[in-house]
mmCIF file of C-alpha atoms in Angstrom:
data_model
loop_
_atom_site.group_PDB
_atom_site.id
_atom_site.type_symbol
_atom_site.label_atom_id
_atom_site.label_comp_id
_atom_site.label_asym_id
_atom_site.label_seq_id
_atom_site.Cartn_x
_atom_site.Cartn_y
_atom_site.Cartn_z
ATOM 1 C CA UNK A 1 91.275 13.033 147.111
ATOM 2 C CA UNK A 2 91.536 14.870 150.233
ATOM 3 C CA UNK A 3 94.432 13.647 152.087
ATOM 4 C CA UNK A 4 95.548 16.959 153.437
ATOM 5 C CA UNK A 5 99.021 15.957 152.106
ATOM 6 C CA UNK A 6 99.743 19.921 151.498
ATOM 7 C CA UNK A 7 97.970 21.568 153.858
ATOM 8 C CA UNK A 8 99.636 24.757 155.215
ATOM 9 C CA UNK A 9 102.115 24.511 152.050
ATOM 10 C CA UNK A 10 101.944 27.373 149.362
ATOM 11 C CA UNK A 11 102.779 26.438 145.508
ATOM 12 C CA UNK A 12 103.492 28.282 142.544
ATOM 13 C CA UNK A 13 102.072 26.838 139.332
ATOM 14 C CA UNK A 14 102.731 27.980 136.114
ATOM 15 C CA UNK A 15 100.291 27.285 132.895
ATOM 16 C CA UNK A 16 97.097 26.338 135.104
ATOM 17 C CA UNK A 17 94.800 27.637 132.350
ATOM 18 C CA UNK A 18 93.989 24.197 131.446
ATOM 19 C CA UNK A 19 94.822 20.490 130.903
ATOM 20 C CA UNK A 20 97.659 19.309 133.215
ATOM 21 C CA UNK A 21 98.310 22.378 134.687
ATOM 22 C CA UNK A 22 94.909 22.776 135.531
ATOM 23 C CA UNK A 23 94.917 19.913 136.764
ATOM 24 C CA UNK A 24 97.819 20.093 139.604
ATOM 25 C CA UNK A 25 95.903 23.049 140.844
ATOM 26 C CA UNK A 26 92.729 21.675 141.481
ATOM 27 C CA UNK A 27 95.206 18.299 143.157
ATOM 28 C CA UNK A 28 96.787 20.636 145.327
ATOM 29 C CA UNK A 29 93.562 22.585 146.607
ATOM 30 C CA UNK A 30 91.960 19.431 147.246
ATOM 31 C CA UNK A 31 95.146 18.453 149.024
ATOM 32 C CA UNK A 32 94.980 21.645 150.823
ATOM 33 C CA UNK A 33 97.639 23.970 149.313
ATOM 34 C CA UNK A 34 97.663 27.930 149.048
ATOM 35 C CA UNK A 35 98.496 28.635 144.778
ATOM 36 C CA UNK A 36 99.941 30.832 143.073
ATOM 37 C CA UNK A 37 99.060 30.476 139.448
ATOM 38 C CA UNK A 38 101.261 32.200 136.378
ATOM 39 C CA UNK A 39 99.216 32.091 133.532
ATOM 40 C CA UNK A 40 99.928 33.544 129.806
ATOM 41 C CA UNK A 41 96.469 35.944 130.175
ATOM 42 C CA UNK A 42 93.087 36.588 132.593
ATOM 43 C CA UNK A 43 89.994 34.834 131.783
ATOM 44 C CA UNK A 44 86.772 35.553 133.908
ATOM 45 C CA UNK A 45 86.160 31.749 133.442
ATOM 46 C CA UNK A 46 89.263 30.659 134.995
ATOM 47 C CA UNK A 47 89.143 33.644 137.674
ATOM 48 C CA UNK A 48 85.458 32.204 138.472
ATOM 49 C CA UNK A 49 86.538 28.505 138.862
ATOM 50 C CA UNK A 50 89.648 29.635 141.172
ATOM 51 C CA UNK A 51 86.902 31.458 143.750
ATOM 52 C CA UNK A 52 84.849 28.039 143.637
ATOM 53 C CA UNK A 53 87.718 26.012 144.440
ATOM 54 C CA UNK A 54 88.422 28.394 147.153
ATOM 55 C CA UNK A 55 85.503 27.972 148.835
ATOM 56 C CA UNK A 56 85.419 24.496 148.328
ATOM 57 C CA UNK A 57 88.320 23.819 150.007
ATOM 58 C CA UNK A 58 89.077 26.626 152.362
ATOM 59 C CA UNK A 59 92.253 27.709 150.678
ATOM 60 C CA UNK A 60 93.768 30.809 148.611
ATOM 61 C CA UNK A 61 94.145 30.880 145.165
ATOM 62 C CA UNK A 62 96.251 33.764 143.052
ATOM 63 C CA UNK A 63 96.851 34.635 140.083
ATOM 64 C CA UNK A 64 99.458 36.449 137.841
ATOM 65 C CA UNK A 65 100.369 36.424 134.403
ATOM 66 C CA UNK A 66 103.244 36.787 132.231
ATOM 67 C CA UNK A 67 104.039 36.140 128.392
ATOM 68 C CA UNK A 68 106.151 32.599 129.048
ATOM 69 C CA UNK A 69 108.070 33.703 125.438
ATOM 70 C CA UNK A 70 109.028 37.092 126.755
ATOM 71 C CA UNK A 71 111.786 36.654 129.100
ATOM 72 C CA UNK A 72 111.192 40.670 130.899
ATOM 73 C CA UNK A 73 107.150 39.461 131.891
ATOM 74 C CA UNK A 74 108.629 36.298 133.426
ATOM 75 C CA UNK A 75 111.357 38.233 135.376
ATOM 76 C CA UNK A 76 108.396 40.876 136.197
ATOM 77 C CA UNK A 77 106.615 37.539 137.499
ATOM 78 C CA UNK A 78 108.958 36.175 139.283
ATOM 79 C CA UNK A 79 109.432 39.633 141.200
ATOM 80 C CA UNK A 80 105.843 39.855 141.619
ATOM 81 C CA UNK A 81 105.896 36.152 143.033
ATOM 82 C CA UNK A 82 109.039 37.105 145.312
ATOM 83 C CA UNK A 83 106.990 40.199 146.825
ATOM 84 C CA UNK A 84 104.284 37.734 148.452
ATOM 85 C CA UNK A 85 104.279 36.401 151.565
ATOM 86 C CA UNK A 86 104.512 33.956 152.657
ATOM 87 C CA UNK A 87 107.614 32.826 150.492
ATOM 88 C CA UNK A 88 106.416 29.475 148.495
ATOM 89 C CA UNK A 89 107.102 25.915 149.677
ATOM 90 C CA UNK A 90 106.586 24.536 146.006
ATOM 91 C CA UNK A 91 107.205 25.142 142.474
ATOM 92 C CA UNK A 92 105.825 23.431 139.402
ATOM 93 C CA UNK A 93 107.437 24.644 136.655
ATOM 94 C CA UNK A 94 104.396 23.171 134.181
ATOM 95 C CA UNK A 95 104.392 25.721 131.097
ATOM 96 C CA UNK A 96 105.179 24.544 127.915
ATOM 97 C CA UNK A 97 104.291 24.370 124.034
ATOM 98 C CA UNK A 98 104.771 22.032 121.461
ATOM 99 C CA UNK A 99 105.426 24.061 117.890
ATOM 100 C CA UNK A 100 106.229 21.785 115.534
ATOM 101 C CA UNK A 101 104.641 18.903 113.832
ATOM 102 C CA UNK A 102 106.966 18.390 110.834
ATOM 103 C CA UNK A 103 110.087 16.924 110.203
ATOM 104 C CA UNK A 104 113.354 18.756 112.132
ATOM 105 C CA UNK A 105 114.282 18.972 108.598
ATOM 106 C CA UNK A 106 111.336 21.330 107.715
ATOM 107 C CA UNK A 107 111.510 23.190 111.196
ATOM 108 C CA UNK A 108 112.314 26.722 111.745
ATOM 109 C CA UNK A 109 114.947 27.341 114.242
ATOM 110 C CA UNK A 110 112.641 29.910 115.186
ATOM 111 C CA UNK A 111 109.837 27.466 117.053
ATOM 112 C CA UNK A 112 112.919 25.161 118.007
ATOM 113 C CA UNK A 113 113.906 28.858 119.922
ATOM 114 C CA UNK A 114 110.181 29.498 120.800
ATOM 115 C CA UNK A 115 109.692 26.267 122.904
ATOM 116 C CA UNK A 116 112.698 26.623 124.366
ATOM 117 C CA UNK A 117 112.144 29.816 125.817
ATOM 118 C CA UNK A 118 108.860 28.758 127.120
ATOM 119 C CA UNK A 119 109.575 25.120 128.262
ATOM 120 C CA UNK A 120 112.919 25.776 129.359
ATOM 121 C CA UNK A 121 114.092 29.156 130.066
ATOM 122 C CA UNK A 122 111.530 30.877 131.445
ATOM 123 C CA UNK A 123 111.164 27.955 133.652
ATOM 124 C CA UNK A 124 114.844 28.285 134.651
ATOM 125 C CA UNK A 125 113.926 32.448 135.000
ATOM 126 C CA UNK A 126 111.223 31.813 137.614
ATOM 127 C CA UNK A 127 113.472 28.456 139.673
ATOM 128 C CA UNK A 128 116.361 31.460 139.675
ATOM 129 C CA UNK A 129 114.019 33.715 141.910
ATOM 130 C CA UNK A 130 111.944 31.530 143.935
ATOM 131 C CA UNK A 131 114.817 29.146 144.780
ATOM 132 C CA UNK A 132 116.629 31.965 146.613
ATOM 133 C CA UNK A 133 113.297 32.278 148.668
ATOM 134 C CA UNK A 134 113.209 28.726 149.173
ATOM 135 C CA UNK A 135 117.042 28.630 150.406
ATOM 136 C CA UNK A 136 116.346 31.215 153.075
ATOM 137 C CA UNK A 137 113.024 28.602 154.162
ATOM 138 C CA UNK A 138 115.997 25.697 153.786
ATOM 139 C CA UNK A 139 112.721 23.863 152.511
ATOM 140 C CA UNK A 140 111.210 23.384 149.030
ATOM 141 C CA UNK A 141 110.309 21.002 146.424
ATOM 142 C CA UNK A 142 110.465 22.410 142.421
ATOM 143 C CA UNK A 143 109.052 20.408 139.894
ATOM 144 C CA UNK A 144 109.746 20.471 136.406
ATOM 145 C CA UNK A 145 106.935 19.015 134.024
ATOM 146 C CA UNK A 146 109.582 16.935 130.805
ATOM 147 C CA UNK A 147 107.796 14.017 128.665
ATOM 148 C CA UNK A 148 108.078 10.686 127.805
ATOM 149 C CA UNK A 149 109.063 12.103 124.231
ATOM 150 C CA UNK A 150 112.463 13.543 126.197
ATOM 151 C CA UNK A 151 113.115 9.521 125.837
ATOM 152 C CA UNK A 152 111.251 8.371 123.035
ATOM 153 C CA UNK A 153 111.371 11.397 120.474
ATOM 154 C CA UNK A 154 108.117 10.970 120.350
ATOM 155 C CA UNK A 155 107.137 15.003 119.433
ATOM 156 C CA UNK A 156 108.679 17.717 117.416
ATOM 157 C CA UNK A 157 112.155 18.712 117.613
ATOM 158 C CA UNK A 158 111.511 21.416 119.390
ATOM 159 C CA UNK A 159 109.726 19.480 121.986
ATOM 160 C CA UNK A 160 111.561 16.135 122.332
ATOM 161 C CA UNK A 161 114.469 18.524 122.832
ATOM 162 C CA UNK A 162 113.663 20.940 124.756
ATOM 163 C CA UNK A 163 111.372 18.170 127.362
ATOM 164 C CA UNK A 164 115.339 16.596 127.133
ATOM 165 C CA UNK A 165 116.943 19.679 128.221
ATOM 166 C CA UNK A 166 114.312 20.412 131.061
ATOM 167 C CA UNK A 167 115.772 17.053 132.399
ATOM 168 C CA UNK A 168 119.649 18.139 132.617
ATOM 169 C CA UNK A 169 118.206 21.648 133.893
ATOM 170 C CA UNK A 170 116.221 20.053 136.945
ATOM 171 C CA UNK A 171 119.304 17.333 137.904
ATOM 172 C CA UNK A 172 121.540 20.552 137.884
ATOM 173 C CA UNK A 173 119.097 22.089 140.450
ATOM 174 C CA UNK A 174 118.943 19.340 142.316
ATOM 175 C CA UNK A 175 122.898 18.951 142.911
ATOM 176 C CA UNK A 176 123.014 22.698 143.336
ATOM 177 C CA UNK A 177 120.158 22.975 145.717
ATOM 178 C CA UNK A 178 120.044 19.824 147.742
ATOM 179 C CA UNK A 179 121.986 21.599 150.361
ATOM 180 C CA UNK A 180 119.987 23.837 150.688
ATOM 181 C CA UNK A 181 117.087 20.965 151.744
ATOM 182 C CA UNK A 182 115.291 22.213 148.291
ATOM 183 C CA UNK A 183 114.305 19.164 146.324
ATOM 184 C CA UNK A 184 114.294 18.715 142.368
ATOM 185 C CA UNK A 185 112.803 16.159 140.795
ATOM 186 C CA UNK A 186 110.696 15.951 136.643
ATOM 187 C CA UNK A 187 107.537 14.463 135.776
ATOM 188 C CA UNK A 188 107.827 13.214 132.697
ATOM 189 C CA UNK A 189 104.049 11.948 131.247
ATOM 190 C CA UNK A 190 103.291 10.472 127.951
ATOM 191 C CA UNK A 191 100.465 11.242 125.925
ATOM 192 C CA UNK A 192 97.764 12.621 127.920
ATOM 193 C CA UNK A 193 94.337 13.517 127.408
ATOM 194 C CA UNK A 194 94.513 17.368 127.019
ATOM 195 C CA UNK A 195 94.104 20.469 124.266
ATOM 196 C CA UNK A 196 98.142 19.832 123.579
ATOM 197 C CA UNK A 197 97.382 15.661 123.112
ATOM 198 C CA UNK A 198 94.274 16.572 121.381
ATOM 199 C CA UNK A 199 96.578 17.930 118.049
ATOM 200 C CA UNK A 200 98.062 14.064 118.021
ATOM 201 C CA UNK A 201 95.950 12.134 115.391
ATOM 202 C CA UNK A 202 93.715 9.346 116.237
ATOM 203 C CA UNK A 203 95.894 7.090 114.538
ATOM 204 C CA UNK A 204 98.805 8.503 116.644
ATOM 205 C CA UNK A 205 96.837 8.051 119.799
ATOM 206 C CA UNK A 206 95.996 4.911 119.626
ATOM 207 C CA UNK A 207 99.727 3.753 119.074
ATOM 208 C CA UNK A 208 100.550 5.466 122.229
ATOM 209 C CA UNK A 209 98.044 3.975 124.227
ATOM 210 C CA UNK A 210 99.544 0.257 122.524
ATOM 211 C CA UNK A 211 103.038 1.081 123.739
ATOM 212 C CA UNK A 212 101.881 1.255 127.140
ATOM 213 C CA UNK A 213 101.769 -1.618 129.089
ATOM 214 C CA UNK A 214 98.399 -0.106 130.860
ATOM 215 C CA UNK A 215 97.003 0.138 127.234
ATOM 216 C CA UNK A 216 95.246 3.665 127.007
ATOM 217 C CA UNK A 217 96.451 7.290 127.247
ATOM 218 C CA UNK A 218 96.970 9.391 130.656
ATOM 219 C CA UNK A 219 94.240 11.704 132.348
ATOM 220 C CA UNK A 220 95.423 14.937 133.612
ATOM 221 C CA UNK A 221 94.713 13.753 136.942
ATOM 222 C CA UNK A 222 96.843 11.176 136.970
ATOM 223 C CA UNK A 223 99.705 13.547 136.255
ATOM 224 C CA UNK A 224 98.868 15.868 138.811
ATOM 225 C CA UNK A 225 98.499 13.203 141.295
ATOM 226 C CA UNK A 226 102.642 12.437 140.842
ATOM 227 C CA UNK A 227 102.765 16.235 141.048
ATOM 228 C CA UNK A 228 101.233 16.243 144.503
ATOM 229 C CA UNK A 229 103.599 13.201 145.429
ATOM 230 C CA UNK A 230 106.546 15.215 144.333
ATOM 231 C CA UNK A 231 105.381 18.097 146.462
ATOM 232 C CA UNK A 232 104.419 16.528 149.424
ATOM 233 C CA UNK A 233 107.102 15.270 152.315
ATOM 234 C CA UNK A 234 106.190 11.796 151.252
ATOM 235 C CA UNK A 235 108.766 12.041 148.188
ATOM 236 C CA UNK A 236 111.296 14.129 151.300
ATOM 237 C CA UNK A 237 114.116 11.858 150.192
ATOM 238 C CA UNK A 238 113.435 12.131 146.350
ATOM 239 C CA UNK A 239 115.587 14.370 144.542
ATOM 240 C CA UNK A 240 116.948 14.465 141.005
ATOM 241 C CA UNK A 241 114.925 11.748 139.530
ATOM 242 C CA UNK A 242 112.767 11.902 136.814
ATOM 243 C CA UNK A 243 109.436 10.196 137.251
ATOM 244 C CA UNK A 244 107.765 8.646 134.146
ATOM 245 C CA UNK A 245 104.252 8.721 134.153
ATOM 246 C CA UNK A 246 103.282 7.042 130.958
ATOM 247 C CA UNK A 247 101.717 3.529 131.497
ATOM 248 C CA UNK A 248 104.573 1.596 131.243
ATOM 249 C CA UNK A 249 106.250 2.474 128.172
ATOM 250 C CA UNK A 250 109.257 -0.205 128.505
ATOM 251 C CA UNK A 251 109.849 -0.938 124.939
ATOM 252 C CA UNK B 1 115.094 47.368 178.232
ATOM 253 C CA UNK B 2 115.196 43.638 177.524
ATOM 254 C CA UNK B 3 118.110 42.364 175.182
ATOM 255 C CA UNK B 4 116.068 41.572 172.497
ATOM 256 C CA UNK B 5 114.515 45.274 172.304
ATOM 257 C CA UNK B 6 117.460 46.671 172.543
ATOM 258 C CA UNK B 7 118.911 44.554 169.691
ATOM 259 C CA UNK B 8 116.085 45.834 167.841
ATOM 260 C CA UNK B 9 116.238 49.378 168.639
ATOM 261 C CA UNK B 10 120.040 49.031 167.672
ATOM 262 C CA UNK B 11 119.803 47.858 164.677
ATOM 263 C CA UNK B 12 116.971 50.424 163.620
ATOM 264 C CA UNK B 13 119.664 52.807 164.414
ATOM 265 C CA UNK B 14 122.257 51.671 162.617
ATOM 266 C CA UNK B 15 123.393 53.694 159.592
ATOM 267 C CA UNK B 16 123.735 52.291 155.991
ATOM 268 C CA UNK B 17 127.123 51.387 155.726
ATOM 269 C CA UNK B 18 127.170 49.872 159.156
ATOM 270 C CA UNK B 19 124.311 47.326 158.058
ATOM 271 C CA UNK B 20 126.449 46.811 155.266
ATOM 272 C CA UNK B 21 128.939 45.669 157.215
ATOM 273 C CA UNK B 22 126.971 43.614 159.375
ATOM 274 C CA UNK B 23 125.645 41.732 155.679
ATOM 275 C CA UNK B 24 129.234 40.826 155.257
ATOM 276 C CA UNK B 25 130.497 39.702 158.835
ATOM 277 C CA UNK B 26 127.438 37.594 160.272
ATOM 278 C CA UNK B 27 126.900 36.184 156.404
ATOM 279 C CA UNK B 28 130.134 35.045 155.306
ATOM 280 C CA UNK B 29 131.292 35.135 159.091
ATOM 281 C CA UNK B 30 134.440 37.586 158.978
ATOM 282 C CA UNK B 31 135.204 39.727 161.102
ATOM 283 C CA UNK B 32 134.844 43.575 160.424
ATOM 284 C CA UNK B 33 138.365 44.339 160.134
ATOM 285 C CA UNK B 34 139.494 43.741 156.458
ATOM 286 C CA UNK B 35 135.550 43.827 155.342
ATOM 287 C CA UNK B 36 136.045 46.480 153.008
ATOM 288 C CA UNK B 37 139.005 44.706 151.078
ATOM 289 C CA UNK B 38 136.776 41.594 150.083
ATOM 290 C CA UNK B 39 136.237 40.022 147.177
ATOM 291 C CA UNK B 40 133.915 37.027 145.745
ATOM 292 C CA UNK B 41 136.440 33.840 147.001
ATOM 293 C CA UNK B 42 138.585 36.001 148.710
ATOM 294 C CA UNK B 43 137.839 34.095 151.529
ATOM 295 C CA UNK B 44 136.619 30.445 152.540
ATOM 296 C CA UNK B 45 133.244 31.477 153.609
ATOM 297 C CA UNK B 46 132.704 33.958 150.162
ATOM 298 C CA UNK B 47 131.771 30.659 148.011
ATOM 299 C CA UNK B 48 128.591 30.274 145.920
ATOM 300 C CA UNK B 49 126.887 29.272 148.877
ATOM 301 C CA UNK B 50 128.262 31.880 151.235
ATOM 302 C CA UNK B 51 127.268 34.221 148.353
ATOM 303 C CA UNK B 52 123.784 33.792 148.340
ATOM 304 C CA UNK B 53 123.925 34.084 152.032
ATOM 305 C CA UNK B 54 125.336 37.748 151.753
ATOM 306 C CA UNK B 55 122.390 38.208 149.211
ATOM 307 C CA UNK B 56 119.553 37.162 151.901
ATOM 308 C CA UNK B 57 121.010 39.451 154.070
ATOM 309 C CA UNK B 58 121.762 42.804 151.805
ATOM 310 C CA UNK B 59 117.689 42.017 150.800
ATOM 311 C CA UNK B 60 116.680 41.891 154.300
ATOM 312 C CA UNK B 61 118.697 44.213 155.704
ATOM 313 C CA UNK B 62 117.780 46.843 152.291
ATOM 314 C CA UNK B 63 114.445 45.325 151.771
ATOM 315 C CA UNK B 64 115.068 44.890 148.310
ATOM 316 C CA UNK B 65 114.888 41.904 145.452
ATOM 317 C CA UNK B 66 118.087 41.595 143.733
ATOM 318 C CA UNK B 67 118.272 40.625 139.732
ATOM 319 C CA UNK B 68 119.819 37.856 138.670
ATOM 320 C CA UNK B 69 122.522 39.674 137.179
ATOM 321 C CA UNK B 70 123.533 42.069 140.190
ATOM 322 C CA UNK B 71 123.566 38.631 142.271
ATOM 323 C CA UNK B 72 126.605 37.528 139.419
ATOM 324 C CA UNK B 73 128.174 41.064 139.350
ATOM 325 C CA UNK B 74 128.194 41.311 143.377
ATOM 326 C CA UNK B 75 132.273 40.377 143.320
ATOM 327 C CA UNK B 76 133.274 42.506 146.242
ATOM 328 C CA UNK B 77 132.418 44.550 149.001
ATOM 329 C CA UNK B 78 132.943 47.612 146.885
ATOM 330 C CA UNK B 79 130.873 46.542 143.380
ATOM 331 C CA UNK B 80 128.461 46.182 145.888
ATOM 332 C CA UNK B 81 127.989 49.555 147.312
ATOM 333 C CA UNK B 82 127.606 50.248 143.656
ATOM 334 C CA UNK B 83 124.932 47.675 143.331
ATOM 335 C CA UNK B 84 123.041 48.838 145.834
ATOM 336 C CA UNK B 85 123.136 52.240 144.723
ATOM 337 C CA UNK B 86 120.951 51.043 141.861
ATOM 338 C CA UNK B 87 117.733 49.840 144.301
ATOM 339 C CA UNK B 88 118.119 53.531 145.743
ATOM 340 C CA UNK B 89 120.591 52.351 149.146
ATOM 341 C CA UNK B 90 123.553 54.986 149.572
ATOM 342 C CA UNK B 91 126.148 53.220 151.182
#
């Protein structure tokens, strides 16, 4: 998919290491963005596939990292992000972790507090510095990556929650920054076919893939396509909404 | 000299504490009279929005990055000759 739809537009991405993350950034290359990637740590790998994409698609591709649990390496980040010019156009707020398997009765507060400060806070850290550079541009679209189990329960505590509270977060935003012409809206997938959906069990999997009317599990493609609707001016009077990318789960 | 150099030129000779004065009147849109008596809501224009106006302008004018939590404690003209004491700007 080459459509262009971002050309001339830079984004920030955060957790592009792999799966859906990875995924928005090769979308938005192809689509003709400048990114800015946060991940947790280098890898020559990655670095390597970032130069090819480059060259395939005649755009720039950076990278910085920060530890998403420590809140000081996100603000470091964020300042690091803020020093670049130009300021970005997009933000996809895509980080996240799922801790816990077990019961919320057999959780430890500490991984409910652990995916919270990685799938919430330190997403709220980075929209709190790049927002101000977007309210300067009076442009911007952020993008928060939720889940279908923000509905459905359908993950740990720690994640069904905290994909819940990334919901409230971005509708906030969204009221707060609308006047500002910046744009808010959540992507909220079901189970998709990445590292993170790879811990679900078969058995698991395939009663996902039932509940949706399309029958099977997501790619990561798929997501990042909605990403790069979200992103582009085609969405330019979509704000606040949270867009469910998940087959058709309607029951 | 044409008026857009010599805006320039003007403005590269201003001192400190007259850009910080400038921050205040063109971003919240007061005049200068009365600047150095204001406080966050003190006025119309000093509301959350006008308030992150003043910051665009103090980092521009300072070329600075503000944290989060010197954008919340910036409550008046004077807190924030204090502020910006702390990214090495004497007021």
């Amino acid at each position: 998919m080459g459509l262009d739809l971002l050309r001339g537009k830079v984004a920030v991405v955060t957790g592009a290491h792999r799966g859906i993350g990875l995924a928005i950034l090769e979308r938005f290359v192809q689509c003709g963005a400048d990114v800015r990637v946060v991940n947790r740590r280098a890898d020559p790998a990655f670095s390597e596939r970032c130069r090819a994409l480059e060259q395939e698609h005649g755009v720039r591709i950076s990278e910085c990292f920060a530890d998403f649990e420590d809140e000081a390496q996100v603000k470091d980040a964020a300042r690091a992000l803020c020093a670049m010019k130009p300021a970005p156009d997009i933000l996809v707020n895509n980080v996240g972790i799922a801790g816990s398997t077990m019961m919320f009765t057999m959780t430890k507060m500490e991984a409910v507090r652990r995916s919270f400060e990685v799938n919430l806070f330190s997403a709220i850290a980075l929209t709190q510095a790049l927002s101000r550079q977007m309210m300067r541009q009076k442009r911007g679209s952020i993008i928060f990556l939720s889940s279908s189990a923000a509905f459905d329960g359908g993950a740990g505590i720690d994640y069904s929650a905290s994909k819940a509270a990334v919901i409230g977060a971005a509708r906030r935003m969204a009221v707060e920054l609308g006047k500002f012409g910046i744009r808010v809206n959540a992507l909220a997938p079901g189970l998709t076919r990445t590292d993170m959906g790879a811990v679900t069990s078969q058995a698991d999997q395939a009663q996902a893939a039932s509940r949706a009317v399309l029958g099977r599990i997501a790619e990561p493609s798929e997501i990042a396509d909605a990403a790069a609707f979200l992103a582009s001016d085609l969405s330019r009077f979509v704000t606040g909404q949270v867009l469910r990318v998940d087959g058709g789960i309607l029951r | 000299m044409p008026e857009a150099f010599r805006h320039e030129s003007r403005k590269k000779s201003m001192t400190n504490k007259e850009k910080y004065i400038n921050c205040f009147t063109q971003a919240l849109e007061v005049p200068a009279e009365g600047v150095e008596k204001l406080e966050y809501q003190g006025v119309e224009s000093w509301d959350s929005v006008g308030h992150m106006s003043l910051v665009a302008a103090l980092e521009d004018a300072f070329g600075i990055q503000m944290d989060t939590d010197d954008i919340v404690d910036l409550s008046s003209f004077e807190k924030g000759i204090a502020i910006m004491k702390k990214y090495g700007v004497e007021i």
